[in-house]
Amino acid sequence: MTETREQKTILHVVVMTAFLTTFMGSALNLSIPAMEKEFGIGATMVGWIVTAYTLSVAAMSVPFGKIADAVGRRKILILGIGIFAVMSLSCAFCTDIRILLAFRIVQGFGASMIFATNNAILIGAYPADQRGRVLGISSASVYVGLSLGPVIGGFLNNYINWRAIFVSVAAVSLIVLIVTAKGIPQRNVGTKDVKVDVPGNFLYILSIVLFLYGLTNLSVLRYGWMILLCGAAAGAAFVFVELRVKEPTIRVSMFSRDLVFTFSNLAALLNYGATYAISYLMSIYLQVVMGFSSGTAGLILIVQPAVQALFSPVMGRLSDRIPPYKLASAGMGFCAAALGMLYFISDDTPLWSILLTLTIAGFGFALFASPNNNAIMSCVEKEEYSVANSILATMRTVGQSSSMAAVTVVIGFTLGDTALDTAPPEDVIATMHLSFAVFFALCVLGIFLSVKRKRA
């Protein structure tokens, strides 16, 4: 089937926005020392420049998804790209760390508007038999953004400075904004007279912020578990409120009426939780244990996201012809196999074995993600595309945060206060073994939920 000019424009916009928003989430990771020096502050404060964006995206994606379904997705997408671009440029010229932190939070608002609408607009523009293909292309853009963030960000920081990252993102975002405004018509005009669920939105945002903040600070704050439990309590209160309002932020029936939707989201959460920290642990292993430079380690690690980006569109197309749960379950199986191989890693593991394992992990995630996304979006009506896409984005963010939190807890158990990158090689390997055992168990649970969709 020949694509129309409008469909091509929408696909290009989604590819660029998916790349930019995920790229911005990881591009500053290697700039933290430079920012510490320039602002004269500690690592904890600078870390908030990265964390604030992630928290903002996770907390606001679902509320903006509901608003987009109500007032029109194109409006929210354009507004989101505009905010994202302006805040990126503002961050580039910021001289006060507190103002920079505020700008990053608002930039996260813009990114959450994009997350809530871009895939919803994409699948609304294509027929159902092409949904998997275009979602696969979108998923590939997400992987490329996540993987190239540290690479390009580190390059710009090294040869120019960290501000160049924001300037480049702002420039590309402005181009995407112009293309979006001119090339994407308003198809979804929303529903008039929809009341905003203020209590539900407040409880949802509170629960996500508290949960993720507690999760990412379990080993740093003595009361991290208490914050985590408060987030869970706010989440329970959110569900209680949503069951009793006419226009809820999330219709709980989306989960109760279709277990495929529920199991697919839980499978996504577990898959991201099991696989996201692989690159972090392996980067430490390659440098501390194997003795590679950071540049060489980065080139080795790029194998996994490269394989993900290469095969995601292919698997998306297959999910239009083969039941998505079969492909996604097989993908989880490959991820579990890779984690099992990583469990047996040692100081004399040959490089070819590491490359093979990373290839298997990348292929498994490509085989899982696009079909799983297709399964989720196939469960809901057009009127709920934005909310469903926002829930999926939240599963991704929570899963990634959970993965890193698990590593932090394991490091605290095995190494105490010793940093992983300064620990003896044998302690690094012991930490990796325990971490990968935990992740393997999560992946096996994910396989169970993925297969269970057949009977749901």
CSV table of C-alpha atoms in Angstrom, one decimal:
chain,number,residue,atom,x,y,z
A,1,MET,CA,0.0,0.0,0.0
A,2,THR,CA,1.3,3.4,-1.0
A,3,GLU,CA,1.7,5.9,1.8
A,4,THR,CA,0.1,9.3,1.4
A,5,ARG,CA,2.1,12.5,1.9
A,6,GLU,CA,0.2,13.1,5.1
A,7,GLN,CA,1.1,9.7,6.5
A,8,LYS,CA,4.8,10.1,5.6
A,9,THR,CA,4.8,13.5,7.4
A,10,ILE,CA,3.2,12.0,10.5
A,11,LEU,CA,5.7,9.1,10.5
A,12,HIS,CA,8.7,11.5,10.2
A,13,VAL,CA,7.4,13.7,13.0
A,14,VAL,CA,6.9,10.7,15.3
A,15,VAL,CA,10.4,9.3,14.5
A,16,MET,CA,12.0,12.7,15.3
A,17,THR,CA,10.0,13.4,18.5
A,18,ALA,CA,10.5,9.8,19.8
A,19,PHE,CA,14.2,10.3,19.2
A,20,LEU,CA,14.5,13.8,20.7
A,21,THR,CA,12.5,13.1,23.9
A,22,THR,CA,14.5,9.9,24.8
A,23,PHE,CA,17.8,11.4,23.7
A,24,MET,CA,17.2,14.3,26.1
A,25,GLY,CA,16.7,11.9,28.9
A,26,SER,CA,20.2,10.4,28.6
A,27,ALA,CA,22.3,13.0,26.8
A,28,LEU,CA,23.4,14.8,30.0
A,29,ASN,CA,24.7,11.6,31.8
A,30,LEU,CA,28.3,12.3,30.8
A,31,SER,CA,28.1,16.0,31.4
A,32,ILE,CA,27.5,15.8,35.1
A,33,PRO,CA,31.2,16.4,36.1
A,34,ALA,CA,31.4,19.5,33.8
A,35,MET,CA,28.1,20.9,35.3
A,36,GLU,CA,29.4,20.2,38.8
A,37,LYS,CA,32.5,22.3,38.1
A,38,GLU,CA,30.7,25.1,36.4
A,39,PHE,CA,28.0,25.6,39.0
A,40,GLY,CA,30.2,24.7,42.0
A,41,ILE,CA,27.8,22.1,43.4
A,42,GLY,CA,27.8,18.5,44.3
A,43,ALA,CA,26.8,15.4,42.3
A,44,THR,CA,23.5,15.0,44.1
A,45,MET,CA,22.2,18.4,43.0
A,46,VAL,CA,23.4,17.9,39.4
A,47,GLY,CA,21.9,14.5,39.4
A,48,TRP,CA,18.5,16.2,39.9
A,49,ILE,CA,19.0,17.9,36.5
A,50,VAL,CA,18.7,14.4,35.0
A,51,THR,CA,16.1,13.0,37.5
A,52,ALA,CA,13.8,16.0,37.4
A,53,TYR,CA,13.2,15.5,33.6
A,54,THR,CA,12.4,11.8,34.1
A,55,LEU,CA,10.1,12.3,37.0
A,56,SER,CA,8.2,15.1,35.1
A,57,VAL,CA,7.8,12.9,32.1
A,58,ALA,CA,6.5,9.9,34.1
A,59,ALA,CA,4.2,12.0,36.3
A,60,MET,CA,2.6,14.1,33.5
A,61,SER,CA,2.2,11.7,30.6
A,62,VAL,CA,-1.1,10.1,31.6
A,63,PRO,CA,-2.8,13.5,32.7
A,64,PHE,CA,-1.8,15.0,29.3
A,65,GLY,CA,-2.9,11.9,27.5
A,66,LYS,CA,-6.4,12.4,29.0
A,67,ILE,CA,-6.4,16.0,28.1
A,68,ALA,CA,-5.2,15.2,24.5
A,69,ASP,CA,-8.1,12.7,24.1
A,70,ALA,CA,-10.5,15.5,25.2
A,71,VAL,CA,-9.2,18.6,23.4
A,72,GLY,CA,-7.4,17.1,20.4
A,73,ARG,CA,-4.1,15.3,20.0
A,74,ARG,CA,-2.6,17.6,17.4
A,75,LYS,CA,-3.0,20.6,19.7
A,76,ILE,CA,-1.3,18.9,22.6
A,77,LEU,CA,1.5,17.6,20.3
A,78,ILE,CA,2.2,21.1,18.9
A,79,LEU,CA,2.1,22.6,22.3
A,80,GLY,CA,4.4,19.9,23.7
A,81,ILE,CA,7.0,20.3,20.9
A,82,GLY,CA,6.9,24.1,21.4
A,83,ILE,CA,7.4,23.9,25.1
A,84,PHE,CA,10.2,21.3,24.6
A,85,ALA,CA,12.0,23.5,22.1
A,86,VAL,CA,11.7,26.7,24.2
A,87,MET,CA,12.8,25.0,27.4
A,88,SER,CA,15.7,23.4,25.6
A,89,LEU,CA,16.9,26.8,24.4
A,90,SER,CA,16.3,28.3,27.8
A,91,CYS,CA,18.4,25.6,29.5
A,92,ALA,CA,21.3,26.3,27.2
A,93,PHE,CA,21.6,29.9,28.4
A,94,CYS,CA,20.8,29.3,32.1
A,95,THR,CA,23.3,30.5,34.7
A,96,ASP,CA,21.5,29.5,37.9
A,97,ILE,CA,21.2,25.8,38.8
A,98,ARG,CA,17.8,26.3,40.5
A,99,ILE,CA,16.3,28.0,37.4
A,100,LEU,CA,17.9,25.3,35.2
A,101,LEU,CA,16.1,22.7,37.4
A,102,ALA,CA,12.8,24.4,36.9
A,103,PHE,CA,13.3,24.6,33.2
A,104,ARG,CA,14.1,20.9,33.1
A,105,ILE,CA,10.8,20.1,34.9
A,106,VAL,CA,8.9,22.2,32.4
A,107,GLN,CA,10.8,20.6,29.5
A,108,GLY,CA,9.6,17.3,30.9
A,109,PHE,CA,6.0,18.6,30.7
A,110,GLY,CA,6.6,19.2,27.0
A,111,ALA,CA,8.1,15.7,26.5
A,112,SER,CA,5.1,14.1,28.3
A,113,MET,CA,2.7,15.9,25.9
A,114,ILE,CA,4.7,14.4,23.0
A,115,PHE,CA,4.7,10.9,24.6
A,116,ALA,CA,1.0,11.2,25.1
A,117,THR,CA,0.2,12.0,21.5
A,118,ASN,CA,2.8,11.0,18.9
A,119,ASN,CA,2.1,7.3,18.7
A,120,ALA,CA,-1.7,7.9,19.1
A,121,ILE,CA,-1.6,10.2,16.1
A,122,LEU,CA,0.5,7.7,14.2
A,123,ILE,CA,-1.7,4.7,14.6
A,124,GLY,CA,-4.8,6.8,13.9
A,125,ALA,CA,-3.3,7.7,10.5
A,126,TYR,CA,-2.6,4.2,9.3
A,127,PRO,CA,-4.9,1.2,8.8
A,128,ALA,CA,-4.9,-1.6,11.4
A,129,ASP,CA,-2.9,-3.9,9.2
A,130,GLN,CA,0.0,-1.5,9.2
A,131,ARG,CA,-0.1,-0.6,12.9
A,132,GLY,CA,2.7,-3.0,13.9
A,133,ARG,CA,5.0,-1.8,11.1
A,134,VAL,CA,4.8,1.9,12.1
A,135,LEU,CA,5.0,1.2,15.8
A,136,GLY,CA,8.1,-0.8,15.1
A,137,ILE,CA,9.7,2.2,13.4
A,138,SER,CA,8.7,4.4,16.3
A,139,SER,CA,10.1,1.9,18.8
A,140,ALA,CA,13.4,1.9,16.8
A,141,SER,CA,13.6,5.7,17.2
A,142,VAL,CA,13.2,5.3,21.0
A,143,TYR,CA,16.1,2.9,21.2
A,144,VAL,CA,18.3,5.0,19.0
A,145,GLY,CA,17.6,8.1,21.2
A,146,LEU,CA,18.3,6.2,24.4
A,147,SER,CA,21.5,4.7,23.1
A,148,LEU,CA,22.9,7.7,21.2
A,149,GLY,CA,22.1,10.1,24.0
A,150,PRO,CA,25.3,9.4,26.0
A,151,VAL,CA,27.4,9.1,22.8
A,152,ILE,CA,26.4,12.4,21.1
A,153,GLY,CA,25.9,14.2,24.4
A,154,GLY,CA,29.4,13.1,25.5
A,155,PHE,CA,30.9,14.2,22.2
A,156,LEU,CA,29.3,17.7,22.3
A,157,ASN,CA,30.3,18.1,26.0
A,158,ASN,CA,33.8,17.1,25.2
A,159,TYR,CA,34.4,19.3,22.2
A,160,ILE,CA,32.1,22.2,22.9
A,161,ASN,CA,30.3,22.1,26.3
A,162,TRP,CA,27.1,20.7,27.8
A,163,ARG,CA,25.1,23.8,26.6
A,164,ALA,CA,25.6,22.6,23.0
A,165,ILE,CA,23.4,19.6,23.8
A,166,PHE,CA,20.4,21.8,24.6
A,167,VAL,CA,21.1,24.2,21.6
A,168,SER,CA,21.2,21.3,19.1
A,169,VAL,CA,18.0,19.8,20.5
A,170,ALA,CA,16.2,23.1,20.4
A,171,ALA,CA,17.2,23.7,16.8
A,172,VAL,CA,15.9,20.3,15.6
A,173,SER,CA,12.8,20.7,17.8
A,174,LEU,CA,11.9,24.0,16.1
A,175,ILE,CA,12.2,22.3,12.7
A,176,VAL,CA,9.9,19.5,13.8
A,177,LEU,CA,7.5,22.0,15.2
A,178,ILE,CA,7.2,23.8,11.8
A,179,VAL,CA,6.7,20.5,10.0
A,180,THR,CA,4.1,19.4,12.5
A,181,ALA,CA,2.1,22.6,12.3
A,182,LYS,CA,2.1,22.7,8.5
A,183,GLY,CA,1.9,19.0,7.6
A,184,ILE,CA,-0.3,17.3,10.2
A,185,PRO,CA,-4.1,18.1,10.0
A,186,GLN,CA,-6.4,17.9,13.0
A,187,ARG,CA,-8.1,14.5,12.8
A,188,ASN,CA,-9.0,14.0,16.5
A,189,VAL,CA,-10.8,17.1,17.6
A,190,GLY,CA,-11.5,15.8,21.1
A,191,THR,CA,-14.7,15.7,23.1
A,192,LYS,CA,-16.3,18.9,24.3
A,193,ASP,CA,-17.4,19.6,27.8
A,194,VAL,CA,-15.1,17.1,29.4
A,195,LYS,CA,-14.5,17.8,33.1
A,196,VAL,CA,-10.9,17.6,34.3
A,197,ASP,CA,-10.5,15.0,37.1
A,198,VAL,CA,-8.5,17.3,39.5
A,199,PRO,CA,-8.4,14.9,42.5
A,200,GLY,CA,-7.5,12.0,40.2
A,201,ASN,CA,-4.7,13.9,38.4
A,202,PHE,CA,-3.3,15.1,41.7
A,203,LEU,CA,-3.2,11.7,43.2
A,204,TYR,CA,-1.7,10.1,40.1
A,205,ILE,CA,1.1,12.7,39.9
A,206,LEU,CA,1.7,12.4,43.6
A,207,SER,CA,1.9,8.6,43.5
A,208,ILE,CA,4.3,8.6,40.5
A,209,VAL,CA,6.6,11.2,41.9
A,210,LEU,CA,6.8,9.7,45.4
A,211,PHE,CA,7.1,6.1,44.1
A,212,LEU,CA,9.9,6.9,41.6
A,213,TYR,CA,11.7,9.3,44.1
A,214,GLY,CA,11.6,6.7,46.8
A,215,LEU,CA,12.7,3.9,44.4
A,216,THR,CA,15.7,5.8,43.0
A,217,ASN,CA,16.9,6.8,46.5
A,218,LEU,CA,16.5,3.6,48.4
A,219,SER,CA,20.2,3.3,49.2
A,220,VAL,CA,20.7,7.0,49.7
A,221,LEU,CA,17.9,8.0,52.0
A,222,ARG,CA,17.2,6.2,55.3
A,223,TYR,CA,13.5,6.8,54.7
A,224,GLY,CA,13.5,5.8,51.0
A,225,TRP,CA,11.2,2.8,51.8
A,226,MET,CA,8.7,5.1,53.6
A,227,ILE,CA,8.6,7.4,50.5
A,228,LEU,CA,8.1,4.4,48.3
A,229,LEU,CA,5.2,3.2,50.5
A,230,CYS,CA,3.6,6.6,50.5
A,231,GLY,CA,3.7,6.5,46.7
A,232,ALA,CA,2.0,3.2,46.7
A,233,ALA,CA,-0.7,4.5,49.2
A,234,ALA,CA,-1.3,7.5,46.9
A,235,GLY,CA,-1.7,5.0,44.0
A,236,ALA,CA,-4.3,3.0,45.9
A,237,ALA,CA,-6.1,6.3,46.7
A,238,PHE,CA,-6.0,7.2,43.0
A,239,VAL,CA,-7.7,3.9,42.0
A,240,PHE,CA,-10.3,4.4,44.8
A,241,VAL,CA,-11.1,7.9,43.4
A,242,GLU,CA,-11.1,6.8,39.7
A,243,LEU,CA,-13.8,4.2,40.4
A,244,ARG,CA,-16.1,6.9,41.7
A,245,VAL,CA,-15.9,9.8,39.2
A,246,LYS,CA,-17.7,10.2,35.9
A,247,GLU,CA,-14.7,11.3,33.8
A,248,PRO,CA,-11.6,9.6,35.4
A,249,THR,CA,-8.0,10.3,34.3
A,250,ILE,CA,-7.7,6.5,33.7
A,251,ARG,CA,-10.7,4.3,33.3
A,252,VAL,CA,-9.9,1.4,35.6
A,253,SER,CA,-12.2,-0.7,33.3
A,254,MET,CA,-9.4,-0.5,30.7
A,255,PHE,CA,-7.6,-3.0,32.8
A,256,SER,CA,-10.5,-5.0,34.2
A,257,ARG,CA,-12.4,-5.4,30.9
A,258,ASP,CA,-9.4,-6.6,28.9
A,259,LEU,CA,-6.7,-8.7,30.6
A,260,VAL,CA,-4.7,-8.6,27.4
A,261,PHE,CA,-4.2,-4.9,28.0
A,262,THR,CA,-3.3,-5.5,31.6
A,263,PHE,CA,-0.9,-8.4,31.0
A,264,SER,CA,0.7,-6.5,28.1
A,265,ASN,CA,1.5,-3.4,30.2
A,266,LEU,CA,2.8,-5.6,33.1
A,267,ALA,CA,5.0,-7.5,30.6
A,268,ALA,CA,6.4,-4.2,29.4
A,269,LEU,CA,7.1,-3.1,32.9
A,270,LEU,CA,8.9,-6.3,33.7
A,271,ASN,CA,10.8,-6.3,30.5
A,272,TYR,CA,12.2,-2.8,31.0
A,273,GLY,CA,12.9,-3.6,34.6
A,274,ALA,CA,14.8,-6.7,33.6
A,275,THR,CA,16.9,-5.3,30.7
A,276,TYR,CA,17.4,-1.6,31.2
A,277,ALA,CA,20.4,-1.9,33.5
A,278,ILE,CA,22.3,-4.3,31.3
A,279,SER,CA,24.2,-1.5,29.5
A,280,TYR,CA,25.1,0.2,32.8
A,281,LEU,CA,26.5,-3.0,34.4
A,282,MET,CA,28.3,-4.0,31.2
A,283,SER,CA,29.9,-0.6,30.9
A,284,ILE,CA,31.4,-1.0,34.4
A,285,TYR,CA,32.4,-4.6,33.6
A,286,LEU,CA,34.1,-3.7,30.3
A,287,GLN,CA,36.1,-0.9,31.9
A,288,VAL,CA,36.9,-2.2,35.4
A,289,VAL,CA,37.2,-5.9,34.7
A,290,MET,CA,38.2,-6.1,31.1
A,291,GLY,CA,40.3,-2.9,31.1
A,292,PHE,CA,38.7,-1.2,28.0
A,293,SER,CA,38.6,2.5,27.7
A,294,SER,CA,35.3,4.3,28.0
A,295,GLY,CA,35.3,4.9,24.2
A,296,THR,CA,35.9,1.3,23.3
A,297,ALA,CA,33.3,0.2,25.9
A,298,GLY,CA,30.8,2.5,24.3
A,299,LEU,CA,31.4,1.0,20.8
A,300,ILE,CA,31.0,-2.5,22.2
A,301,LEU,CA,27.8,-1.6,24.0
A,302,ILE,CA,26.2,0.0,21.0
A,303,VAL,CA,25.7,-3.5,19.5
A,304,GLN,CA,22.6,-4.1,21.6
A,305,PRO,CA,20.6,-0.9,20.7
A,306,ALA,CA,21.8,-1.2,17.1
A,307,VAL,CA,20.3,-4.7,16.8
A,308,GLN,CA,17.1,-3.4,18.5
A,309,ALA,CA,16.8,-0.5,16.1
A,310,LEU,CA,17.5,-2.8,13.1
A,311,PHE,CA,14.9,-5.5,13.9
A,312,SER,CA,12.2,-3.5,15.6
A,313,PRO,CA,10.5,-2.4,12.3
A,314,VAL,CA,10.7,-6.0,11.0
A,315,MET,CA,9.1,-7.4,14.2
A,316,GLY,CA,6.5,-4.7,14.0
A,317,ARG,CA,5.5,-5.8,10.5
A,318,LEU,CA,5.4,-9.4,11.6
A,319,SER,CA,3.0,-8.5,14.4
A,320,ASP,CA,0.5,-7.4,11.8
A,321,ARG,CA,0.3,-11.0,10.5
A,322,ILE,CA,1.3,-13.1,13.5
A,323,PRO,CA,-0.4,-12.9,16.9
A,324,PRO,CA,1.6,-10.3,18.9
A,325,TYR,CA,1.6,-12.3,22.1
A,326,LYS,CA,3.6,-15.1,20.4
A,327,LEU,CA,6.3,-12.7,19.2
A,328,ALA,CA,6.4,-10.8,22.4
A,329,SER,CA,6.7,-14.1,24.5
A,330,ALA,CA,9.5,-15.3,22.2
A,331,GLY,CA,11.2,-11.9,22.7
A,332,MET,CA,11.0,-12.3,26.5
A,333,GLY,CA,12.5,-15.7,26.1
A,334,PHE,CA,15.5,-14.3,24.2
A,335,CYS,CA,16.0,-11.6,26.8
A,336,ALA,CA,15.9,-14.3,29.5
A,337,ALA,CA,18.5,-16.3,27.6
A,338,ALA,CA,20.8,-13.3,27.4
A,339,LEU,CA,20.4,-12.6,31.1
A,340,GLY,CA,21.2,-16.2,31.8
A,341,MET,CA,24.4,-16.0,29.8
A,342,LEU,CA,25.3,-12.8,31.6
A,343,TYR,CA,24.9,-14.5,34.9
A,344,PHE,CA,27.9,-16.7,34.0
A,345,ILE,CA,30.2,-13.9,32.9
A,346,SER,CA,33.7,-13.9,34.3
A,347,ASP,CA,37.0,-12.1,34.0
A,348,ASP,CA,38.1,-14.3,31.2
A,349,THR,CA,34.9,-14.3,29.1
A,350,PRO,CA,36.0,-13.8,25.4
A,351,LEU,CA,34.8,-10.6,23.6
A,352,TRP,CA,33.0,-12.6,21.0
A,353,SER,CA,30.8,-14.1,23.7
A,354,ILE,CA,30.0,-10.7,25.1
A,355,LEU,CA,29.0,-9.4,21.6
A,356,LEU,CA,26.9,-12.5,21.0
A,357,THR,CA,25.1,-12.0,24.3
A,358,LEU,CA,24.4,-8.3,23.6
A,359,THR,CA,23.1,-9.3,20.1
A,360,ILE,CA,20.7,-11.8,21.6
A,361,ALA,CA,19.5,-9.2,24.2
A,362,GLY,CA,19.0,-6.6,21.5
A,363,PHE,CA,17.1,-9.1,19.2
A,364,GLY,CA,15.0,-10.2,22.1
A,365,PHE,CA,13.9,-6.7,23.0
A,366,ALA,CA,13.1,-5.9,19.4
A,367,LEU,CA,11.1,-9.1,19.2
A,368,PHE,CA,9.2,-8.1,22.3
A,369,ALA,CA,8.7,-4.4,22.2
A,370,SER,CA,7.0,-3.6,18.9
A,371,PRO,CA,4.5,-6.6,19.0
A,372,ASN,CA,3.8,-5.8,22.7
A,373,ASN,CA,3.0,-2.2,21.8
A,374,ASN,CA,0.8,-3.3,19.0
A,375,ALA,CA,-1.1,-5.6,21.4
A,376,ILE,CA,-1.7,-2.8,23.8
A,377,MET,CA,-2.9,-0.3,21.3
A,378,SER,CA,-5.2,-2.9,19.7
A,379,CYS,CA,-7.1,-3.3,22.9
A,380,VAL,CA,-8.4,0.2,23.2
A,381,GLU,CA,-10.8,2.4,21.2
A,382,LYS,CA,-9.6,5.4,19.2
A,383,GLU,CA,-10.9,7.7,21.9
A,384,GLU,CA,-8.4,6.2,24.4
A,385,TYR,CA,-5.3,6.0,22.2
A,386,SER,CA,-3.5,8.8,24.0
A,387,VAL,CA,-4.2,7.5,27.5
A,388,ALA,CA,-3.2,4.0,26.5
A,389,ASN,CA,0.1,5.3,24.9
A,390,SER,CA,0.7,7.4,28.1
A,391,ILE,CA,0.3,4.3,30.3
A,392,LEU,CA,2.8,2.4,28.2
A,393,ALA,CA,5.3,5.3,28.4
A,394,THR,CA,4.8,5.3,32.2
A,395,MET,CA,5.5,1.5,32.3
A,396,ARG,CA,8.7,2.2,30.4
A,397,THR,CA,9.9,4.9,32.8
A,398,VAL,CA,8.9,3.0,36.0
A,399,GLY,CA,10.6,-0.1,34.6
A,400,GLN,CA,13.8,1.7,33.8
A,401,SER,CA,13.9,3.3,37.2
A,402,SER,CA,13.1,0.0,38.9
A,403,SER,CA,16.0,-1.7,37.0
A,404,MET,CA,18.5,0.9,38.2
A,405,ALA,CA,17.0,0.8,41.7
A,406,ALA,CA,17.5,-3.0,41.8
A,407,VAL,CA,21.2,-2.5,40.9
A,408,THR,CA,21.6,0.1,43.6
A,409,VAL,CA,20.1,-2.2,46.2
A,410,VAL,CA,22.4,-5.1,45.1
A,411,ILE,CA,25.4,-2.9,45.2
A,412,GLY,CA,24.6,-1.8,48.7
A,413,PHE,CA,24.2,-5.4,49.7
A,414,THR,CA,27.5,-6.6,48.1
A,415,LEU,CA,29.8,-3.6,48.2
A,416,GLY,CA,28.4,-1.4,51.0
A,417,ASP,CA,29.6,2.2,50.4
A,418,THR,CA,32.2,1.3,47.8
A,419,ALA,CA,31.4,2.7,44.3
A,420,LEU,CA,31.0,0.0,41.6
A,421,ASP,CA,33.5,1.7,39.3
A,422,THR,CA,36.2,1.6,42.0
A,423,ALA,CA,35.5,-1.8,43.4
A,424,PRO,CA,37.9,-4.8,42.9
A,425,PRO,CA,37.1,-6.8,39.7
A,426,GLU,CA,36.0,-9.9,41.6
A,427,ASP,CA,33.4,-7.8,43.6
A,428,VAL,CA,32.1,-6.3,40.4
A,429,ILE,CA,31.5,-9.7,39.0
A,430,ALA,CA,29.8,-10.9,42.2
A,431,THR,CA,27.5,-7.9,42.0
A,432,MET,CA,26.7,-8.5,38.4
A,433,HIS,CA,25.9,-12.2,39.1
A,434,LEU,CA,23.4,-11.3,41.8
A,435,SER,CA,21.9,-8.5,39.7
A,436,PHE,CA,21.5,-10.7,36.6
A,437,ALA,CA,19.9,-13.4,38.7
A,438,VAL,CA,17.3,-11.0,39.9
A,439,PHE,CA,16.7,-9.7,36.3
A,440,PHE,CA,16.4,-13.3,35.0
A,441,ALA,CA,13.7,-14.0,37.6
A,442,LEU,CA,11.8,-10.9,36.5
A,443,CYS,CA,12.1,-11.9,32.8
A,444,VAL,CA,10.7,-15.4,33.6
A,445,LEU,CA,7.7,-13.8,35.3
A,446,GLY,CA,7.3,-11.6,32.2
A,447,ILE,CA,7.3,-14.6,30.0
A,448,PHE,CA,4.5,-16.1,32.1
A,449,LEU,CA,2.4,-12.9,31.9
A,450,SER,CA,3.1,-12.6,28.1
A,451,VAL,CA,2.0,-16.2,27.4
A,452,LYS,CA,-1.1,-15.9,29.7
A,453,ARG,CA,-2.5,-13.3,27.2
A,454,LYS,CA,-3.4,-16.2,25.0
A,455,ARG,CA,-6.1,-17.3,27.5
A,456,ALA,CA,-7.1,-13.8,28.6
